[in-house]
Coordinates of C-alpha atoms and ligand atoms in Angstrom, one line a residue:
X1 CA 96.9 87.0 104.4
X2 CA 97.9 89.2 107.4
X3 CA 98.4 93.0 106.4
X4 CA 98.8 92.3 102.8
X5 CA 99.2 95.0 100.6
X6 CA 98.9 95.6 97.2
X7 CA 100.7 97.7 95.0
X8 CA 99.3 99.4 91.6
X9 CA 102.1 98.8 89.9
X10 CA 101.7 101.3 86.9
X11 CA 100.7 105.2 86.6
X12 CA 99.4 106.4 83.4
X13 CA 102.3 108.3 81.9
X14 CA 104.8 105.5 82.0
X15 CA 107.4 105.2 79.0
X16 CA 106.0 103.8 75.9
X17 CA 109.0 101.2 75.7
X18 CA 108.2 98.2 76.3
X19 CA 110.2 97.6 79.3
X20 CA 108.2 97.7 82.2
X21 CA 107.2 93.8 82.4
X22 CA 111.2 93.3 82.6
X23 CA 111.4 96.0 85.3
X24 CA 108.3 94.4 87.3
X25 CA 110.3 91.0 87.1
X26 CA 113.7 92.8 88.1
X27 CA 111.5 94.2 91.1
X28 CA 109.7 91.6 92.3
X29 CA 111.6 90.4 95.4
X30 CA 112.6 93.6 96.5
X31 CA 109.1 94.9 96.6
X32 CA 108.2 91.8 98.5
X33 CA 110.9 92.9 100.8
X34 CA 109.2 96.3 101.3
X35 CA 105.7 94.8 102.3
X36 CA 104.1 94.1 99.3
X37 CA 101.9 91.1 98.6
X38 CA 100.2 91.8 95.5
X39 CA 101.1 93.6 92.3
X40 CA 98.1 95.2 90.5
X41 CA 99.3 94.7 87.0
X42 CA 98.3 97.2 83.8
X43 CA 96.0 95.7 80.7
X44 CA 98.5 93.1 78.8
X45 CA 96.3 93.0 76.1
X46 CA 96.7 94.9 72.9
X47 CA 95.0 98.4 72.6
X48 CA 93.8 100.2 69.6
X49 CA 97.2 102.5 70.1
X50 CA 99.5 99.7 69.8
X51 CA 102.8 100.1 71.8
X52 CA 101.4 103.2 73.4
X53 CA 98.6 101.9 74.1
X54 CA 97.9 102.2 78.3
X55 CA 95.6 99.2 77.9
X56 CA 92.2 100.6 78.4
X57 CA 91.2 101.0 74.5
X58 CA 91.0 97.2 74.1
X59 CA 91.6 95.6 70.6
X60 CA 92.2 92.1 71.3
X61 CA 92.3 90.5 74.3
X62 CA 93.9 87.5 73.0
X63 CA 96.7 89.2 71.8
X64 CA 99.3 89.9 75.3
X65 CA 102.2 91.2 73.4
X66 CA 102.6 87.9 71.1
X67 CA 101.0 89.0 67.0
X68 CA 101.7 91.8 64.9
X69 CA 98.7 93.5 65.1
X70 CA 98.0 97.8 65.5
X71 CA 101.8 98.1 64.1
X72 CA 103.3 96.5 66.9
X73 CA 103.8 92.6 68.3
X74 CA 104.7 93.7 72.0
X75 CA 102.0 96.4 73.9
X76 CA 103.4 99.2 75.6
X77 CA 104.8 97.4 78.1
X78 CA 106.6 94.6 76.8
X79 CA 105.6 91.1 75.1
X80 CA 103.8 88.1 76.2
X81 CA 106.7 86.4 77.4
X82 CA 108.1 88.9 79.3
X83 CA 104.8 89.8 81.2
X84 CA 104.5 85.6 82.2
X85 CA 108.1 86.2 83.3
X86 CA 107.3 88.9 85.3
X87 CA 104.0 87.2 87.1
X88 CA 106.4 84.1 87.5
X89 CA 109.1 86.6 89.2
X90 CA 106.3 88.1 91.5
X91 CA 104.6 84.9 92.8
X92 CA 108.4 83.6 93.1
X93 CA 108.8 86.1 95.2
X94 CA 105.7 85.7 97.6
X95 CA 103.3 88.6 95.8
X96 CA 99.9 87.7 94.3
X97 CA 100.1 88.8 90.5
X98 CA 96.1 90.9 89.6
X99 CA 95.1 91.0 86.1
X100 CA 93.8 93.9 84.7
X101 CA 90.1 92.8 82.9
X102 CA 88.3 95.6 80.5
X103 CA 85.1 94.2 79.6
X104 CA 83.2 96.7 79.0
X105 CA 84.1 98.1 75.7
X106 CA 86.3 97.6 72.6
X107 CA 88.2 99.7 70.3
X108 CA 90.1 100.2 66.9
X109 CA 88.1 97.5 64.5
X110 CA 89.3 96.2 61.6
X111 CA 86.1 97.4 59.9
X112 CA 83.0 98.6 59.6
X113 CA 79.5 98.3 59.1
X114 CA 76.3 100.2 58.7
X115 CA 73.2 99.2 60.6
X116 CA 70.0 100.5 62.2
X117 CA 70.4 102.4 65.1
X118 CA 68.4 104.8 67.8
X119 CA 69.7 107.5 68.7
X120 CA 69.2 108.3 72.5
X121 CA 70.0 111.5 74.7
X122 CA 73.1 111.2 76.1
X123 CA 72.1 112.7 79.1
X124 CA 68.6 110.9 80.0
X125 CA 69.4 107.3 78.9
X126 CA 66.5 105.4 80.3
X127 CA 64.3 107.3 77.9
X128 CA 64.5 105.2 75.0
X129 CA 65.3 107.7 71.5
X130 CA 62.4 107.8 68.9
X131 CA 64.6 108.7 66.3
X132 CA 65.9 106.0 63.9
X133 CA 68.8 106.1 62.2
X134 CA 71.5 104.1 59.6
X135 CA 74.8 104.4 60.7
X136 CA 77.9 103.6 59.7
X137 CA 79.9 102.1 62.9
X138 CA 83.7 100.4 63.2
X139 CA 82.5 97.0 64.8
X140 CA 84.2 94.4 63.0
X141 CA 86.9 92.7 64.8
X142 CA 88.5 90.3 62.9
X143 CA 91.9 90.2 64.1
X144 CA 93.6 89.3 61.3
X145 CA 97.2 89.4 62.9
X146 CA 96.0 86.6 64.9
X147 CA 94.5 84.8 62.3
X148 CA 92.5 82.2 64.9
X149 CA 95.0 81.8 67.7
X150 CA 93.9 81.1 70.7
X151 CA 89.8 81.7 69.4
X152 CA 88.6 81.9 66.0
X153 CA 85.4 84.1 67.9
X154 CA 84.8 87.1 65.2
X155 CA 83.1 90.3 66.8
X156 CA 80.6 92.5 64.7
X157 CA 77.5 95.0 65.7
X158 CA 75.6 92.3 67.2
X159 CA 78.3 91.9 70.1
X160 CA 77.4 95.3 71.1
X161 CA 75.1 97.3 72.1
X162 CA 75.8 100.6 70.7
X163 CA 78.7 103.7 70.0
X164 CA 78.9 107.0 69.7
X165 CA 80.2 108.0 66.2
X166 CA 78.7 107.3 63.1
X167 CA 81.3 107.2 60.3
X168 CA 78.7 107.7 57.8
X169 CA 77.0 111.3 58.7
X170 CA 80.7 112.1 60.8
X171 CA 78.8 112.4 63.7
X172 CA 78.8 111.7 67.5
X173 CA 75.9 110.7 69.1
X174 CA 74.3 108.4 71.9
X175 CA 73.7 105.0 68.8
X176 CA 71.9 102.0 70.2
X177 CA 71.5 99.3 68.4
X178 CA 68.3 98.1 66.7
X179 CA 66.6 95.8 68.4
X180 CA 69.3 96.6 71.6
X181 CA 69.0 97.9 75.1
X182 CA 71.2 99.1 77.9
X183 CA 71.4 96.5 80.1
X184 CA 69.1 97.4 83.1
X185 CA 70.8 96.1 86.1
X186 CA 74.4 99.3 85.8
X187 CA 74.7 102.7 87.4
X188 CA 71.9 104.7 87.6
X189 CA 73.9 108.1 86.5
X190 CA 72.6 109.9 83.4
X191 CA 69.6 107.5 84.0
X192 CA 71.4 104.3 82.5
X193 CA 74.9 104.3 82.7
X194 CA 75.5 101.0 80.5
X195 CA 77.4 103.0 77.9
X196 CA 80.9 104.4 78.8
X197 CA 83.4 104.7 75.3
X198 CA 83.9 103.1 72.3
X199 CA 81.8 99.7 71.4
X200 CA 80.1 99.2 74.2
X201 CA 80.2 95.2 74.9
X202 CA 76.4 93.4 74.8
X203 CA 77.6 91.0 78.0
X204 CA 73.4 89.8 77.9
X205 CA 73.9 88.6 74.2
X206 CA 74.6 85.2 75.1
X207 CA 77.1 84.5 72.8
X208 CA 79.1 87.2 73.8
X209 CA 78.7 86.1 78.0
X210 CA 80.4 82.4 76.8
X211 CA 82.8 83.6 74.9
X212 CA 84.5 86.1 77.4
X213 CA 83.7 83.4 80.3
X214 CA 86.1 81.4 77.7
X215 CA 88.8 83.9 77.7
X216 CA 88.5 84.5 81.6
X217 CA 89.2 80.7 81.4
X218 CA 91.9 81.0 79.0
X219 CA 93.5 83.7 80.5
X220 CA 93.8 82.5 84.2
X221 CA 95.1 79.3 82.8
X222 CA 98.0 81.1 80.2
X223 CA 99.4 83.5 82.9
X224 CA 98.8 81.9 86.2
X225 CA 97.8 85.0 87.7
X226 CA 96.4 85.3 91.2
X227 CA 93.4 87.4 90.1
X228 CA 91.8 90.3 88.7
X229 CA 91.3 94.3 89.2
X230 CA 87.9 94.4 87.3
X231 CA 87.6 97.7 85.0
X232 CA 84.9 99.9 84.8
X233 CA 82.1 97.4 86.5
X234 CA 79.7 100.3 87.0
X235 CA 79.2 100.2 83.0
X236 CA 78.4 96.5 83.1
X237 CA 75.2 94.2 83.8
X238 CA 75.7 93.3 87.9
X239 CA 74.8 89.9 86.9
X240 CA 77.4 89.7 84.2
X241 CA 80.5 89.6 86.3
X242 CA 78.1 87.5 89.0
X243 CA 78.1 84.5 86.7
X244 CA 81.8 85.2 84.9
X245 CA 84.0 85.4 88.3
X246 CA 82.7 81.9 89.9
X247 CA 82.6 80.5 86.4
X248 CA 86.5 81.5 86.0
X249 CA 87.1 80.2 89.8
X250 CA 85.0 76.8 89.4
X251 CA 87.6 76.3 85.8
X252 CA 91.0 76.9 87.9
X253 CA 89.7 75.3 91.2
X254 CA 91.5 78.4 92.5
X255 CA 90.4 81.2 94.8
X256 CA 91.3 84.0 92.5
X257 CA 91.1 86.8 94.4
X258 CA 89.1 89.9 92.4
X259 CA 88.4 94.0 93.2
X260 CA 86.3 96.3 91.4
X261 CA 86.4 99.6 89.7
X262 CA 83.1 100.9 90.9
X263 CA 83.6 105.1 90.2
X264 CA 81.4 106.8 92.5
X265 CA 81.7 108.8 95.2
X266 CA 78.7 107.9 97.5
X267 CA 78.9 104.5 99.0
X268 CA 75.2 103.2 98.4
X269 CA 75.8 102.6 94.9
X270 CA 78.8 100.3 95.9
X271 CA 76.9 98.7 98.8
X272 CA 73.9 98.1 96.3
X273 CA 76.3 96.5 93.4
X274 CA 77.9 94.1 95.7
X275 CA 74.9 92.7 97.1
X276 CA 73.4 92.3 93.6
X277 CA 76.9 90.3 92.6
X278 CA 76.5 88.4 95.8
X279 CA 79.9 89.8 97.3
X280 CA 81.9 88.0 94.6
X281 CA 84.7 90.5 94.9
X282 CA 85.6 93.5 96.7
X283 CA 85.0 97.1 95.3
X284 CA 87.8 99.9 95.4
X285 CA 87.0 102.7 98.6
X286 CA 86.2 105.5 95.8
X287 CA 84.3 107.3 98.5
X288 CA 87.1 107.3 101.0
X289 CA 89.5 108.7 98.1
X290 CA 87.3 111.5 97.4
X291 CA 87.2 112.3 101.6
X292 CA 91.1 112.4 101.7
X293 CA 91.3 114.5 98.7
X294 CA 88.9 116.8 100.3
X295 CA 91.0 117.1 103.4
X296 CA 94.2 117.8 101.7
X297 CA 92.4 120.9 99.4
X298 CA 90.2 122.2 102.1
X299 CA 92.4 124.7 103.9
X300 CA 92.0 123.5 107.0
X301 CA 88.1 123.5 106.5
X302 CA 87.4 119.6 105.9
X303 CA 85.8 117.7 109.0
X304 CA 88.3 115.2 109.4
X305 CA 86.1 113.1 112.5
X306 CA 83.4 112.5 109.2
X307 CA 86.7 110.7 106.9
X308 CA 85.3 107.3 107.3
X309 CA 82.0 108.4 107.6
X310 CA 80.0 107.2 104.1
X311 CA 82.9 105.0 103.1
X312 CA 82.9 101.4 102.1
X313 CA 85.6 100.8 104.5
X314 CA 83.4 102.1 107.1
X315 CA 80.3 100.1 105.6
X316 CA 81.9 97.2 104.3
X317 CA 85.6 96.6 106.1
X318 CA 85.9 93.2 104.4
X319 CA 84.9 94.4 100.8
X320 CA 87.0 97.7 100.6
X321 CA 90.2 98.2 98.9
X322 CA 91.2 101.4 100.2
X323 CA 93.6 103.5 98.0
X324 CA 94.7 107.2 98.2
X325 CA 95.1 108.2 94.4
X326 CA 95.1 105.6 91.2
X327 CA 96.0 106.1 87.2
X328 CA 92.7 107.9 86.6
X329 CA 93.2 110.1 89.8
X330 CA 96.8 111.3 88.9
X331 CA 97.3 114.9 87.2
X332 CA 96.0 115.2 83.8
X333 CA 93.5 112.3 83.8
X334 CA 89.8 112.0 83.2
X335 CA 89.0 111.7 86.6
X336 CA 92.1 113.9 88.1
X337 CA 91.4 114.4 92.0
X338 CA 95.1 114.2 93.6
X339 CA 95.3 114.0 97.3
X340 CA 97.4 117.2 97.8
X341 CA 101.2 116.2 98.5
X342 CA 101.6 117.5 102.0
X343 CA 98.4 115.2 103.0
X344 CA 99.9 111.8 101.4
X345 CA 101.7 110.9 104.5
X346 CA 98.6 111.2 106.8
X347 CA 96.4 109.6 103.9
X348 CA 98.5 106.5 103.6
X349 CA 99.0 106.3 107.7
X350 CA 95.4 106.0 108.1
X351 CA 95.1 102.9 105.4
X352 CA 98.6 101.3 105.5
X353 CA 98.3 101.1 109.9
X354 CA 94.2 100.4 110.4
X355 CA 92.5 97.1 111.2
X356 CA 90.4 97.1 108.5
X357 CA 90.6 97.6 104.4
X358 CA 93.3 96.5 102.1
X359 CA 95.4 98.9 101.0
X360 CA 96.7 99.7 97.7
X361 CA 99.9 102.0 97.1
X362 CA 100.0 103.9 94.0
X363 CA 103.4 103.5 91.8
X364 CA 103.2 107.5 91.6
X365 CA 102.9 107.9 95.0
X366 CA 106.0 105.1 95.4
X367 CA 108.2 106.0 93.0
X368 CA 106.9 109.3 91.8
X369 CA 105.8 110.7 88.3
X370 CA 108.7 112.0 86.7
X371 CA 106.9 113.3 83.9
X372 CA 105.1 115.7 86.1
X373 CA 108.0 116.1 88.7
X374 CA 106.4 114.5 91.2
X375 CA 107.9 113.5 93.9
X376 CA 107.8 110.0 95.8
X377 CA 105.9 109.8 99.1
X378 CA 109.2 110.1 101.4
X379 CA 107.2 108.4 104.1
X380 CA 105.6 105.2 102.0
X381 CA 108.6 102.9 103.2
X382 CA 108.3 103.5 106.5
X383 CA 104.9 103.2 107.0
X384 CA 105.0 100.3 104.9
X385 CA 107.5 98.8 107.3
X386 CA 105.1 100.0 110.5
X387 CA 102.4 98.0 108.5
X388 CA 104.2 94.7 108.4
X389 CA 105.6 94.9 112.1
X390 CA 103.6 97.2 114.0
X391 CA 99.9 97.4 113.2
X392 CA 98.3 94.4 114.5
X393 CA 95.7 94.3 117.7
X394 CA 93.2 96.1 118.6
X395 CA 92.3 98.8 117.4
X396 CA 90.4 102.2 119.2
X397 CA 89.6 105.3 117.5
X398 CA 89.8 108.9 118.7
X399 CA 87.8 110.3 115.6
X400 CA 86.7 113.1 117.7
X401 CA 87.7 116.4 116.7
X402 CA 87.4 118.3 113.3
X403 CA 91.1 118.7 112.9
X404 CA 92.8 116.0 115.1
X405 CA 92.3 112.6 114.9
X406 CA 94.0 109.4 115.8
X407 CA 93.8 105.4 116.1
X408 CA 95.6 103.0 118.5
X409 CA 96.5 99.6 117.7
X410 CA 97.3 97.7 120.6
X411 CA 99.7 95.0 119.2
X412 CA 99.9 91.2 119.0
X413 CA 101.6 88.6 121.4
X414 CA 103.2 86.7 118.3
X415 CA 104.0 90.0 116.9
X416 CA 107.4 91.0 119.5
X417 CA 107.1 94.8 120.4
X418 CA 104.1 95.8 118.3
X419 CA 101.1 98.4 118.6
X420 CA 101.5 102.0 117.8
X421 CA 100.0 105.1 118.1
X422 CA 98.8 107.3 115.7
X423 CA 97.7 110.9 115.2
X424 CA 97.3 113.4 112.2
X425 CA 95.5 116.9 111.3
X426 CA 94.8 119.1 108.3
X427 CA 95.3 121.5 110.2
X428 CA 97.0 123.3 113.4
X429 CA 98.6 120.8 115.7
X430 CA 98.3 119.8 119.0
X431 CA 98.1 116.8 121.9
X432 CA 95.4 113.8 122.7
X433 CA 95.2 111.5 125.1
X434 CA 94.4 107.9 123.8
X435 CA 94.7 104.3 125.4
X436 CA 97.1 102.1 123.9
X437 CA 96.1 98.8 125.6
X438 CA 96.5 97.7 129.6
X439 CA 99.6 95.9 128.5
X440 CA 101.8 98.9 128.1
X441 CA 100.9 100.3 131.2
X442 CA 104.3 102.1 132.5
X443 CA 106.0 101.5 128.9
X444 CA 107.9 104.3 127.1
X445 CA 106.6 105.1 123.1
X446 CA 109.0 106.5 121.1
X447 CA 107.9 108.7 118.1
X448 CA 109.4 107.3 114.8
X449 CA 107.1 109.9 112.5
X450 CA 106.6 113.4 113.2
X451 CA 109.8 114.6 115.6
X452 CA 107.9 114.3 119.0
X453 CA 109.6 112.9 122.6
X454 CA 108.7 110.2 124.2
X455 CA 105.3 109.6 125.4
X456 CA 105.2 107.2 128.9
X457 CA 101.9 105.1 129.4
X458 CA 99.9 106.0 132.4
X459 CA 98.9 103.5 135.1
X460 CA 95.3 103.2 132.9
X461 CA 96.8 102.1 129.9
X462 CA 96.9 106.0 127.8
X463 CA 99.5 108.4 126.9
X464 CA 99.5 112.1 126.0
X465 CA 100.4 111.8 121.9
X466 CA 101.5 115.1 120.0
X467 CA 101.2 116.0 116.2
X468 CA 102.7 119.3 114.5
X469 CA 100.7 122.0 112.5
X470 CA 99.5 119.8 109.0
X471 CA 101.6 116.7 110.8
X472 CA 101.6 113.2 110.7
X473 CA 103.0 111.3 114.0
X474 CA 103.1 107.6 114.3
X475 CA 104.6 106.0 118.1
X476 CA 105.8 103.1 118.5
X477 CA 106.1 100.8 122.0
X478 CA 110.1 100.4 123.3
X479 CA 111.3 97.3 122.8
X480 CA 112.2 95.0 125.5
X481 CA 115.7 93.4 125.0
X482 CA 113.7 89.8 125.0
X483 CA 111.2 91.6 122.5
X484 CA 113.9 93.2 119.8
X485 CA 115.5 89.3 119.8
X486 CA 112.1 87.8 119.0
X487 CA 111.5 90.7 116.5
X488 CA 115.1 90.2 115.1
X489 CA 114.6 86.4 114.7
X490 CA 111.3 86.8 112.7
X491 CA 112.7 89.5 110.3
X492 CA 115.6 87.1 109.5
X493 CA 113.5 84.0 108.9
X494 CA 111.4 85.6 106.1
X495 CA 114.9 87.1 104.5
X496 CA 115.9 83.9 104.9
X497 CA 112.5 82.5 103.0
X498 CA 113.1 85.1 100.8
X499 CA 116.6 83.9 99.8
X500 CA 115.6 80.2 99.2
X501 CA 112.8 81.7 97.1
X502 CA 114.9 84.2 94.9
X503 CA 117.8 80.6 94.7
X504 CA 114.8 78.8 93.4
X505 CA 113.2 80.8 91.0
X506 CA 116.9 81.3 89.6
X507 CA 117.0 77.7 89.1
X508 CA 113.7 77.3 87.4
X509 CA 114.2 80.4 85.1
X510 CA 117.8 79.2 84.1
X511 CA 115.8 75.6 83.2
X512 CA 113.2 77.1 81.2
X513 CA 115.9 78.9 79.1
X514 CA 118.0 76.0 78.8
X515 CA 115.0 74.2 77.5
X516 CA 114.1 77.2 75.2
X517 CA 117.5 76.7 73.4
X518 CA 116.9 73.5 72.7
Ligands
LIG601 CA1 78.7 98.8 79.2

């Protein structure tokens, strides 16, 4: 896919009610309209909260909004019909639909059981505890809402590997299992870093490794969705998801495309854990968040020619998801680290127009969070539009000053009248001279970000570009009447795909209710 982009399509504080599959499907072509090619959709599956549920406290994954089960049938974003109708709506209209997987842990049993347990130190966890223990431990899943639909697979202690409260003495604690241990091969932070919350899934208990290679089987198969966003893979054996992601490709025969949540904000750990899964999906740019965060809250201070410097995008171009701020990064999360607002513009600029990296756009930074007042992005669509028709070509960098930096793209031939120029700072403002390609030697660039004039191409292929004090500029070549027909004619024949595709999926959505009704 040329500059595809993906969107996160949910923040953490949406409205508990149940309507945000419908609005995805109500959305989907006119997000493919702004540039989007892939929707990163929230956890369908029900959560121990039940319709408030974000997704992440996973009760059952069989359960996508379709069994009365934690007080609710649908989750907190709508039921199991509603969320196939909206991956149907989103791959009518041209955008890849990614699953949310959570793995790693499970939450909100049906009941409990009390079993031998060591207790370990929470904060040196490849020193195995000495001290033994009974606990008492919520680790019986027997879902009886679902009453064996879809997999009659029970869970109890022996699917996991430990917790951290014991019902019986009211306790918390660091409780492996008897006869358990941390898988070896997971982030090395607080010396073993299998456990994370709640029961912590035993992936190496073989029974446990079939039966979610099952589900990643079933699930692919009952959506239809184009591929995963993979939660939380620093708490989980490497060689877990190694086996489970060509497993679930081999089933479908498709390519299902699949990125990482790897938290960590040094890039060796991420380098490491994709070689050990043999590059079997790409890993989100955490380290390259945590740089543009620093930037925006430095005062001026942050080094801006070191931002790609230590990131996977830098490292691994192919592998890197690149992303400014996510669900855990908004205000008033665990991991909260928001790229300061008057930065966003130059943080999305220098993922949404680059050569390398896919980008992913945060629905908070899109649309805004209303229940903090934040604003949207102002800039997002347009640089979204740049994306789509200006940023192809080569690319040169001019990553060489602590404030000022810029890129060039120098355009495609099949792409009429693009390339662009662009240059930000974190602090004061001020003028470089960068080459935008031999072929727009004596052409004019207009500024379409950041209220400059006109920049003219000297006879060696540069011009003079300008940015404002904490600015954002992006330039774009002039057009040449032949060049804006071309460009014209290619923006009306994908509305035009567009419109066959929306006629289409009318068609087949009428059928299917037709057919519903009997
Ligand atoms: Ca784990």
């Amino acid at each position: 896919m040329t500059n595809g982009t993906m969107l996160q399509g949910f923040e953490w504080e949406l409205p508990d009610d149940g309507h945000w599959w419908r609005r995805i499907r109500n959305m989907a072509f006119r997000l493919s309209r702004q540039g989007f090619s892939a929707v990163w959709l929230p956890p369908a599956y029900k959560g121990c909260g039940g319709a408030s549920d974000v997704g992440y406290g996973v009760y059952d994954l069989y359960d996508l909004g379709e069994f009365p089960q934690k007080h609710t049938i649908r989750t907190k974003y709508g039921t199991k019909e509603e969320y196939l109708s909206a991956i149907r709506a989103l791959q009518a209209a041209d955008i890849q639909a990614l699953a949310d997987v959570v793995l790693n842990h499970k939450m909100g049993a049906d009941g409990s059981e009390t079993v031998a347990a060591w207790v370990d130190d929470p904060e040196h966890r490849d020193i195995p505890g000495q001290k033994e223990k009974q606990v008492t431990v919520f680790t019986r899943f027997t879902f009886p809402g679902r009453a064996g639909a879809h997999s009659d697979f029970t869970w109890d202690h022996t699917c996991f590997t430990g917790v951290d409260w014991d019902e019986g003495a009211k306790e918390s604690g660091l409780f492996r299992f008897k006869g358990k241990q941390w898988a070896p091969d997971v982030d090395r932070e607080k010396g073993n870093y299998d456990y994370l919350m709640g029961d912590d899934v035993d992936v190496c208990n073989p029974a446990v490794a079939a039966e979610l290679q099952r589900w990643g089987c079933w699930y692919a198969d009952e959506t239809g969705c184009d591929g995963f966003r993979l939660d939380a893979v620093k708490h989980i054996s490497a060689s877990f998801y190694r086996d489970w992601l060509p497993a679930v490709r081999r089933h479908t025969g498709r390519e299902l495309y699949a990125v990482g949540e790897y938290w960590h904000t040094q890039v060796e750990p991420l380098t490491a854990y994709l070689a050990q899964v043999d590059g079997c999906m790409n890993l989100f740019d955490a380290p390259l968040h945590q740089h543009l965060r620093e930037a925006s809250s430095s005062g001026g201070q942050y080094d801006m020619s070191k931002l790609f410097e230590g990131t996977l995008v830098g490292c691994r171009p192919h592998q890197a998801v690149t992303f400014v701020d996510n669900h855990d990064t908004q205000p008033g999360q665990s991991l909260e680290s928001w790229v300061e607002g008057w930065f966003k513009a130059a943080a999305y600029g220098l993922i949404l127009l680059r050569a390398f990296g896919y980008p992913c756009v945060f629905l908070g930074d899109w649309q805004g969070i209303p229940t903090r007042k934040i604003a949207a992005v102002p800039q997002l669509p347009q640089l979204l539009r740049l994306r789509r028709t200006h940023a192809y070509g080569e690319e040169h960098d001019y990553f060489d000053h602590p404030s000022i930096i810029g890129f060039t793209r120098e355009g495609a031939a099949d792409r009429p009248g693009s390339g662009l120029a662009f240059l930000c700072t974190n602090a004061e403002g001020g003028e470089k001279r960068m080459f935008v390609g031999k072929g727009h030697i004596g052409r004019v660039y207009r500024c379409v970000m950041g209220r400059s004039g006109d920049v003219v191409i000297d006879g060696e292929g540069c011009g003079v570009f300008r940015v404002r004090d904490g600015g954002v500029s992006v330039y774009v070549p002039r057009m040449t009447p032949g060049e804006y027909l071309r460009f014209r004619r290619q923006q009306a024949a994908r509305e035009a795909q567009l419109g066959r595709r929306y006629l289409a999926w009318l068609r087949r959505e009428a059928g299917r209710k037709r057919e519903a009704n009997g």
